[in-house]
Tab-separated table of C-alpha atoms in Angstrom:
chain	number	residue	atom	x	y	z
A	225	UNK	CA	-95.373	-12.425	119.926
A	226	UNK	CA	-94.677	-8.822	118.352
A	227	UNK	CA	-95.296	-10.725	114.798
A	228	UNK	CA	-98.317	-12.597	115.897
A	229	UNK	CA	-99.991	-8.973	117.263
A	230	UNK	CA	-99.049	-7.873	113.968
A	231	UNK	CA	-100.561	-9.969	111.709
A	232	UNK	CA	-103.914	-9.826	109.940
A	233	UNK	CA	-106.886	-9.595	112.561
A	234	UNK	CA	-108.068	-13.113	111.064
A	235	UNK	CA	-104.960	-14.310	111.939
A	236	UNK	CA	-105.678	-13.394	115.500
A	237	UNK	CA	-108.459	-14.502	116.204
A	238	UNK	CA	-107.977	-17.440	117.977
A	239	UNK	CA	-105.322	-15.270	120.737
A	240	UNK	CA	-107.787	-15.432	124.084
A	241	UNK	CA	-105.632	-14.948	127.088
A	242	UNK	CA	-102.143	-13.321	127.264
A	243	UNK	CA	-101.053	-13.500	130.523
A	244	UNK	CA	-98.488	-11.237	132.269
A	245	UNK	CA	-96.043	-12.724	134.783
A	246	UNK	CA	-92.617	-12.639	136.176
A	247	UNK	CA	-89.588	-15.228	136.094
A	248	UNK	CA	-87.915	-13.705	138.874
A	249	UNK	CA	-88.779	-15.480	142.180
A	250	UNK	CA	-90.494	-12.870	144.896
A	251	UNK	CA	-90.704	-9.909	142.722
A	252	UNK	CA	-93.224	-8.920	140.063
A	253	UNK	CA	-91.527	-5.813	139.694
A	254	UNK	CA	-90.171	-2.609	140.929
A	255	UNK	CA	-91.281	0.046	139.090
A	256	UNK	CA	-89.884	2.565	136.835
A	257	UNK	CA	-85.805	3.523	136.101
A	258	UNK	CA	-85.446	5.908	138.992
A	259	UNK	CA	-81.518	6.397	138.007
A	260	UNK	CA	-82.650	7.601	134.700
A	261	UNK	CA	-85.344	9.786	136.073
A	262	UNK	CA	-82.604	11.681	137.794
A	263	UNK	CA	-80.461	11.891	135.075
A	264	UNK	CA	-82.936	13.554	132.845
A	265	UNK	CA	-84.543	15.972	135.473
A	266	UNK	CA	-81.388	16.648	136.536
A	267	UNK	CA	-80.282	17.642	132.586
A	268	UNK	CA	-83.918	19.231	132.373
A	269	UNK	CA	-84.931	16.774	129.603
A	270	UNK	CA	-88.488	17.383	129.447
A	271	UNK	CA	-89.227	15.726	126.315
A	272	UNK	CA	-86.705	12.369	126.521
A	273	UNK	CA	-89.045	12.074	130.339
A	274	UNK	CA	-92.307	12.249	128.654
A	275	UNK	CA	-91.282	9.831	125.718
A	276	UNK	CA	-90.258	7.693	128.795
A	277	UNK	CA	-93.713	7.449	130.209
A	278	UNK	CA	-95.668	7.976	126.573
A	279	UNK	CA	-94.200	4.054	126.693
A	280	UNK	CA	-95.345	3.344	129.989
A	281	UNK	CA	-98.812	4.705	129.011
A	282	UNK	CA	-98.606	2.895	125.668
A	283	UNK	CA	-98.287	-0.381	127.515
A	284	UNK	CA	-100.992	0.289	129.891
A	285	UNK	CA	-103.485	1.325	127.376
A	286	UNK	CA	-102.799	-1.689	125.446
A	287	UNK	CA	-103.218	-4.031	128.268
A	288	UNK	CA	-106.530	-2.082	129.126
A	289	UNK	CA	-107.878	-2.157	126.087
A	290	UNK	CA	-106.775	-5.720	125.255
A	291	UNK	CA	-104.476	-5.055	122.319
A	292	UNK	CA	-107.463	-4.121	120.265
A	293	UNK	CA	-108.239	-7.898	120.011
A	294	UNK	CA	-112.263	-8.154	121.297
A	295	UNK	CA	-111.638	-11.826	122.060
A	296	UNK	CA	-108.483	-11.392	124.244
A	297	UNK	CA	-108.409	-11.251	127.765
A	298	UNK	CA	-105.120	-9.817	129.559
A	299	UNK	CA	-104.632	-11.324	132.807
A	300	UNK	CA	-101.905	-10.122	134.960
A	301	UNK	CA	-100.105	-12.962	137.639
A	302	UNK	CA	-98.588	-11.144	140.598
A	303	UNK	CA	-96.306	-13.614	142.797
A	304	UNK	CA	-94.261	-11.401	144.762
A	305	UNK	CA	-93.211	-7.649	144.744
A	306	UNK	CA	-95.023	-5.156	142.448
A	307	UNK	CA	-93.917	-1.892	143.031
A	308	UNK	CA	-95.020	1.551	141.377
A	309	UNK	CA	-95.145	0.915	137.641
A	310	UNK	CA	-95.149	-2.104	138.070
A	311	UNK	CA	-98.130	-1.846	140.268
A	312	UNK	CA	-99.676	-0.043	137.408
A	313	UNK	CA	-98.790	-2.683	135.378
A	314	UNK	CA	-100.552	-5.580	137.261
A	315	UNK	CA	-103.545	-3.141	137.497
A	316	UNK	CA	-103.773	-2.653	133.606
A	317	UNK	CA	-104.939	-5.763	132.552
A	318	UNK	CA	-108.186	-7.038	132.576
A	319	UNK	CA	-107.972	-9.759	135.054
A	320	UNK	CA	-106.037	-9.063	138.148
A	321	UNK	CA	-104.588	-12.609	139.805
A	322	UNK	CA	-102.347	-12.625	142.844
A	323	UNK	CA	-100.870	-14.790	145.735
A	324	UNK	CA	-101.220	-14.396	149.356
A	325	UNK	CA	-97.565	-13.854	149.531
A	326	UNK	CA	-97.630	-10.862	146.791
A	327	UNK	CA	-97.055	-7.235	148.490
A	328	UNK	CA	-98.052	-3.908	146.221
A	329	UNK	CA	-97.404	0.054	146.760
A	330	UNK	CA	-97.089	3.053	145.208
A	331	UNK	CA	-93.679	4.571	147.087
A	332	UNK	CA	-93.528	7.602	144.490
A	333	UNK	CA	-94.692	9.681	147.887
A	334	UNK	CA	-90.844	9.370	149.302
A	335	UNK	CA	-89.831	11.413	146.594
A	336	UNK	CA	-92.775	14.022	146.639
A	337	UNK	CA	-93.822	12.557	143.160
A	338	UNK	CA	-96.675	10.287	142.172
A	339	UNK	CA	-97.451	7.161	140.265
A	340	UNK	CA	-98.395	9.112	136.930
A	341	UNK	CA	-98.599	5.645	134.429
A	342	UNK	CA	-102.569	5.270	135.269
A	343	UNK	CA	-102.566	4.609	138.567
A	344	UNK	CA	-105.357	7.189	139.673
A	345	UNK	CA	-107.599	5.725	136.098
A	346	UNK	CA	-107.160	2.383	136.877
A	347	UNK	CA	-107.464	2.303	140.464
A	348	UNK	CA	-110.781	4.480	139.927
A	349	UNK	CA	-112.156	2.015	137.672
A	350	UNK	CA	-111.726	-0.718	140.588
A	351	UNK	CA	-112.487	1.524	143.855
A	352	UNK	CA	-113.562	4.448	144.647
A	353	UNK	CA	-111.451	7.776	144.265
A	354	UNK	CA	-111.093	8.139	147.914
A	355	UNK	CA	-109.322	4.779	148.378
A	356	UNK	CA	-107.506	4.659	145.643
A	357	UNK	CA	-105.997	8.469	146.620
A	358	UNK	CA	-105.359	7.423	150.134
A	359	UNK	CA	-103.094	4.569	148.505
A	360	UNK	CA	-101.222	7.414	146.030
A	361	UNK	CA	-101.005	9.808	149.255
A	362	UNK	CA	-99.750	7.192	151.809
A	363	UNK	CA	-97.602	5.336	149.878
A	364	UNK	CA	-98.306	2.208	152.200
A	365	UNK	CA	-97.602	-1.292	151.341
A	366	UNK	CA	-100.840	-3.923	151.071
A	367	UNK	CA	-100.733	-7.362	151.088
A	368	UNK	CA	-102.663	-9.305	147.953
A	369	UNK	CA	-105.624	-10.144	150.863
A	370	UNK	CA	-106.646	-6.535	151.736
A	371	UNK	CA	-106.392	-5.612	147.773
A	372	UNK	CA	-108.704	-8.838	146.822
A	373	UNK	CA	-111.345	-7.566	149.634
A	374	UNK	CA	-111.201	-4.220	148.362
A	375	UNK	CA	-111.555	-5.186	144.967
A	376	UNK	CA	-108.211	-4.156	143.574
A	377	UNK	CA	-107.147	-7.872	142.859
A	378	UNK	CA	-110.131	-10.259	141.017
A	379	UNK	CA	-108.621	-13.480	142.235
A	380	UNK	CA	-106.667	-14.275	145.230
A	381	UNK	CA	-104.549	-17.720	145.113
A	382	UNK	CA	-102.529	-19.447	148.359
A	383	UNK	CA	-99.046	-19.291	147.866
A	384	UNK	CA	-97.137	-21.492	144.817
A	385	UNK	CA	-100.625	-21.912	143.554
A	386	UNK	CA	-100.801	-18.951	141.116
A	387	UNK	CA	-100.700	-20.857	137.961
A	388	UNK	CA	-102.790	-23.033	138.603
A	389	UNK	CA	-105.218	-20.096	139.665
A	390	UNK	CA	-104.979	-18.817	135.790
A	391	UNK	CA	-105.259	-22.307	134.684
A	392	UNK	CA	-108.654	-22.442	136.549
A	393	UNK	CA	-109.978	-18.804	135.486
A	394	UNK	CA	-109.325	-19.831	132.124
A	395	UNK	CA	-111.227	-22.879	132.273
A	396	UNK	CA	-114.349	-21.164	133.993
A	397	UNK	CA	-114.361	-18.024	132.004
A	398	UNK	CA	-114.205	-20.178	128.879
A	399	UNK	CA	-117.544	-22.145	129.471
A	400	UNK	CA	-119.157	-18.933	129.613
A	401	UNK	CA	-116.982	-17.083	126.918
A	402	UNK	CA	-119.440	-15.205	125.266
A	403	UNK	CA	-120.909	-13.502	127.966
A	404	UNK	CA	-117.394	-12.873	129.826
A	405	UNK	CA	-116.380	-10.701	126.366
A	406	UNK	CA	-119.561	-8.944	126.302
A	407	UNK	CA	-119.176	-7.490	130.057
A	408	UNK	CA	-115.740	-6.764	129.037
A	409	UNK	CA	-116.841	-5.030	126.120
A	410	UNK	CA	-119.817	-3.055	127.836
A	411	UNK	CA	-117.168	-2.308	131.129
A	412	UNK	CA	-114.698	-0.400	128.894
A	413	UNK	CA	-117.595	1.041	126.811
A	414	UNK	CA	-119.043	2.485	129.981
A	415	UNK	CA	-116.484	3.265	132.326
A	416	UNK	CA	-113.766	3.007	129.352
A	417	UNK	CA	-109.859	4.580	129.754
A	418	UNK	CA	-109.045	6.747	127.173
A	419	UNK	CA	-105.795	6.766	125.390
A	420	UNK	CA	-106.118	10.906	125.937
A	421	UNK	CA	-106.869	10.792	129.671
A	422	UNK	CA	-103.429	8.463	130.069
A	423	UNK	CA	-101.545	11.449	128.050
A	424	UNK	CA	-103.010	14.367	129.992
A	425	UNK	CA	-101.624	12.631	133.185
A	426	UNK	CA	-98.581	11.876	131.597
A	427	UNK	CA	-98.508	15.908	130.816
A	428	UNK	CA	-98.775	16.566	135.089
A	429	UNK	CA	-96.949	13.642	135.916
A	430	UNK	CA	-93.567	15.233	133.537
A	431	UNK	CA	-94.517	18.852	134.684
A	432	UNK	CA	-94.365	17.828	138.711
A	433	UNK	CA	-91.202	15.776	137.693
A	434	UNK	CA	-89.627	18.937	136.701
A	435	UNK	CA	-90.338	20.994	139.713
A	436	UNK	CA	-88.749	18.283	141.742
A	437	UNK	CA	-85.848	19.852	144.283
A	438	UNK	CA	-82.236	18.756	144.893
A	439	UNK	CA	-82.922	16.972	147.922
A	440	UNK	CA	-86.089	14.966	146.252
A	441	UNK	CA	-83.778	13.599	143.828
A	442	UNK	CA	-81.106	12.663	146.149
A	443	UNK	CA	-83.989	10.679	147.526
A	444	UNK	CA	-84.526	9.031	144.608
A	445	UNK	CA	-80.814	8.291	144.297
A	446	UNK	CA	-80.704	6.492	147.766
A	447	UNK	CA	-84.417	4.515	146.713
A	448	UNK	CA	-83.154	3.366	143.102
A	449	UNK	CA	-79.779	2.084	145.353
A	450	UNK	CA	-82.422	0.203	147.535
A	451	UNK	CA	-84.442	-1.037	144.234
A	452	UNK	CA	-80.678	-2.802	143.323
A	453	UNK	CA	-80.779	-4.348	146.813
A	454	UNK	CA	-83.994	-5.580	146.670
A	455	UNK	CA	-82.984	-7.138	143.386
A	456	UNK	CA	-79.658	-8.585	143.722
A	457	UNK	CA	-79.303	-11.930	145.039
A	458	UNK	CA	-77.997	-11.872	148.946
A	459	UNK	CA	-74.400	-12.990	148.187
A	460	UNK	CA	-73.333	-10.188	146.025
A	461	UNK	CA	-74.377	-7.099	148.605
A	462	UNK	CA	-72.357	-5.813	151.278
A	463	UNK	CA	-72.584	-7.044	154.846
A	464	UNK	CA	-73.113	-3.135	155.693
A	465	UNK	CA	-75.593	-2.201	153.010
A	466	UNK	CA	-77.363	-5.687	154.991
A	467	UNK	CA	-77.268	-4.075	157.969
A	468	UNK	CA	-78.678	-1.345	156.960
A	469	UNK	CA	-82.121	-2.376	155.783
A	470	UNK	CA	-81.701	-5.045	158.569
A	471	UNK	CA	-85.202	-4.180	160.737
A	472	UNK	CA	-86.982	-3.205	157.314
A	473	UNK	CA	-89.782	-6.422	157.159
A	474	UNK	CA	-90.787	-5.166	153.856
A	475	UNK	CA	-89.764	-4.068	150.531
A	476	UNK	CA	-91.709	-1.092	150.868
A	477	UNK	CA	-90.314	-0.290	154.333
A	478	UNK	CA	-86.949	-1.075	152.911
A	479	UNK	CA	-87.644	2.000	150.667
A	480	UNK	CA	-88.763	4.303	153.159
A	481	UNK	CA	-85.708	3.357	154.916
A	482	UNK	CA	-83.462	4.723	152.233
A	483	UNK	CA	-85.990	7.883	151.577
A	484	UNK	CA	-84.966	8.725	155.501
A	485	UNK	CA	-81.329	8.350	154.513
């Protein structure tokens, strides 16, 4: 793929749809390295922190902006779990498709941070500002439903039927091609995300990281522990760790769990 995007634009031109999934069953994904955002607050690496999230930001704008390809569209396929940047990530692509079963939040709140990847330019682009700050503020867990009526998520599939959903928007959007690229094109001239306004969040996002106390990254610690649970398959965790977690319903409570210790 990295070749292909690299090749002459006439070489490109027949790229449409990239679509953004996951091949792990339940979970889209968790969201950023929270072990290595300790480590490098903790070592007061400013600069290795915002190279860090100049990549997140680099991979946001590019889905956004559609690799600088005006024909492609960037779909993203949420089937499970998408947690903090990888929230963001569902959120930066130009087509937003997600089961019933798939749950999203933005926990950066248990750790007195926030989601600083384009969370607040991409939500506002979707919602209005006081919605999508009551999501950053809260930290609370929404099911694909409430996003879809909202107008977070663009297409809402049942369960196991996700594929098949981009299948189908790919066959409507296609018989009307034309016009679907020219509203893209007049959307991000209008309302457009700026490669500048992702970098001057970046700069508050690294600066709040910094002032973060000894107890909010021991937080972290015991979160990125729960991000492993969540991850690993049930036979290789500890009957205890279980236990634990054991009235959490959610991956997001799971996390708020931990954040109480």
């Amino acid at each position: 793929m990295a070749s292909y995007l690299n090749s002459e634009p006439t070489a490109r031109d027949d790229l449409r749809y990239m679509v953004m999934a996951s091949a792990t069953p339940q979970f889209f994904n968790l969201g950023g390295d929270l072990e290595l955002f300790v480590r490098l607050i903790s070592d007061r690496d400013r600069d290795a922190l915002y190279e860090y999230g100049r990549t997140g930001i680099d991979v946001v704008y590019d889905n956004w902006t559609h690799l600088g390809i005006p024909t492609l569209t960037t779909i993203s396929l949420v089937q499970g779990v998408a947690l903090g940047g990888g929230f963001e990530g569902a959120l930066s692509c130009n087509v937003f498709i997600a089961e019933e079963c798939a749950q999203m939040a933005f926990p950066e709140m248990l750790f007195n941070m926030f989601p600083g990847m384009g969370a607040y330019s991409l939500l506002t682009r979707r919602i209005e500002p006081f919605r999508a700050e009551r999501m950053m503020r809260t930290g609370r867990q929404y099911r694909a439903r409430e996003l879809w009526e909202m107008g977070v998520v663009d297409v809402l599939a049942s369960d196991g039927e996700g594929v098949h959903a981009v299948n189908d928007f790919i066959r409507r959007h296609g018989h009307s091609r034309n016009a679907q690229e020219a509203i893209q094109q007049v959307r991000q001239r209008v309302n457009p995300i700026t490669r500048q306004e992702l970098v001057d969040v970046l700069e508050i996002w690294v600066d709040a990281a910094m002032r973060l106390t000894a107890r909010d990254l021991r937080v972290m610690e015991r979160i990125a522990a729960a991000q492993e649970l969540l991850d690993a398959p049930k036979d290789e965790t500890s009957a205890s760790s279980r236990d634990h977690y054991a009235e959490a319903e959610t991956p997001a409570s799971v996390l708020r769990v931990a954040a109480g210790g």
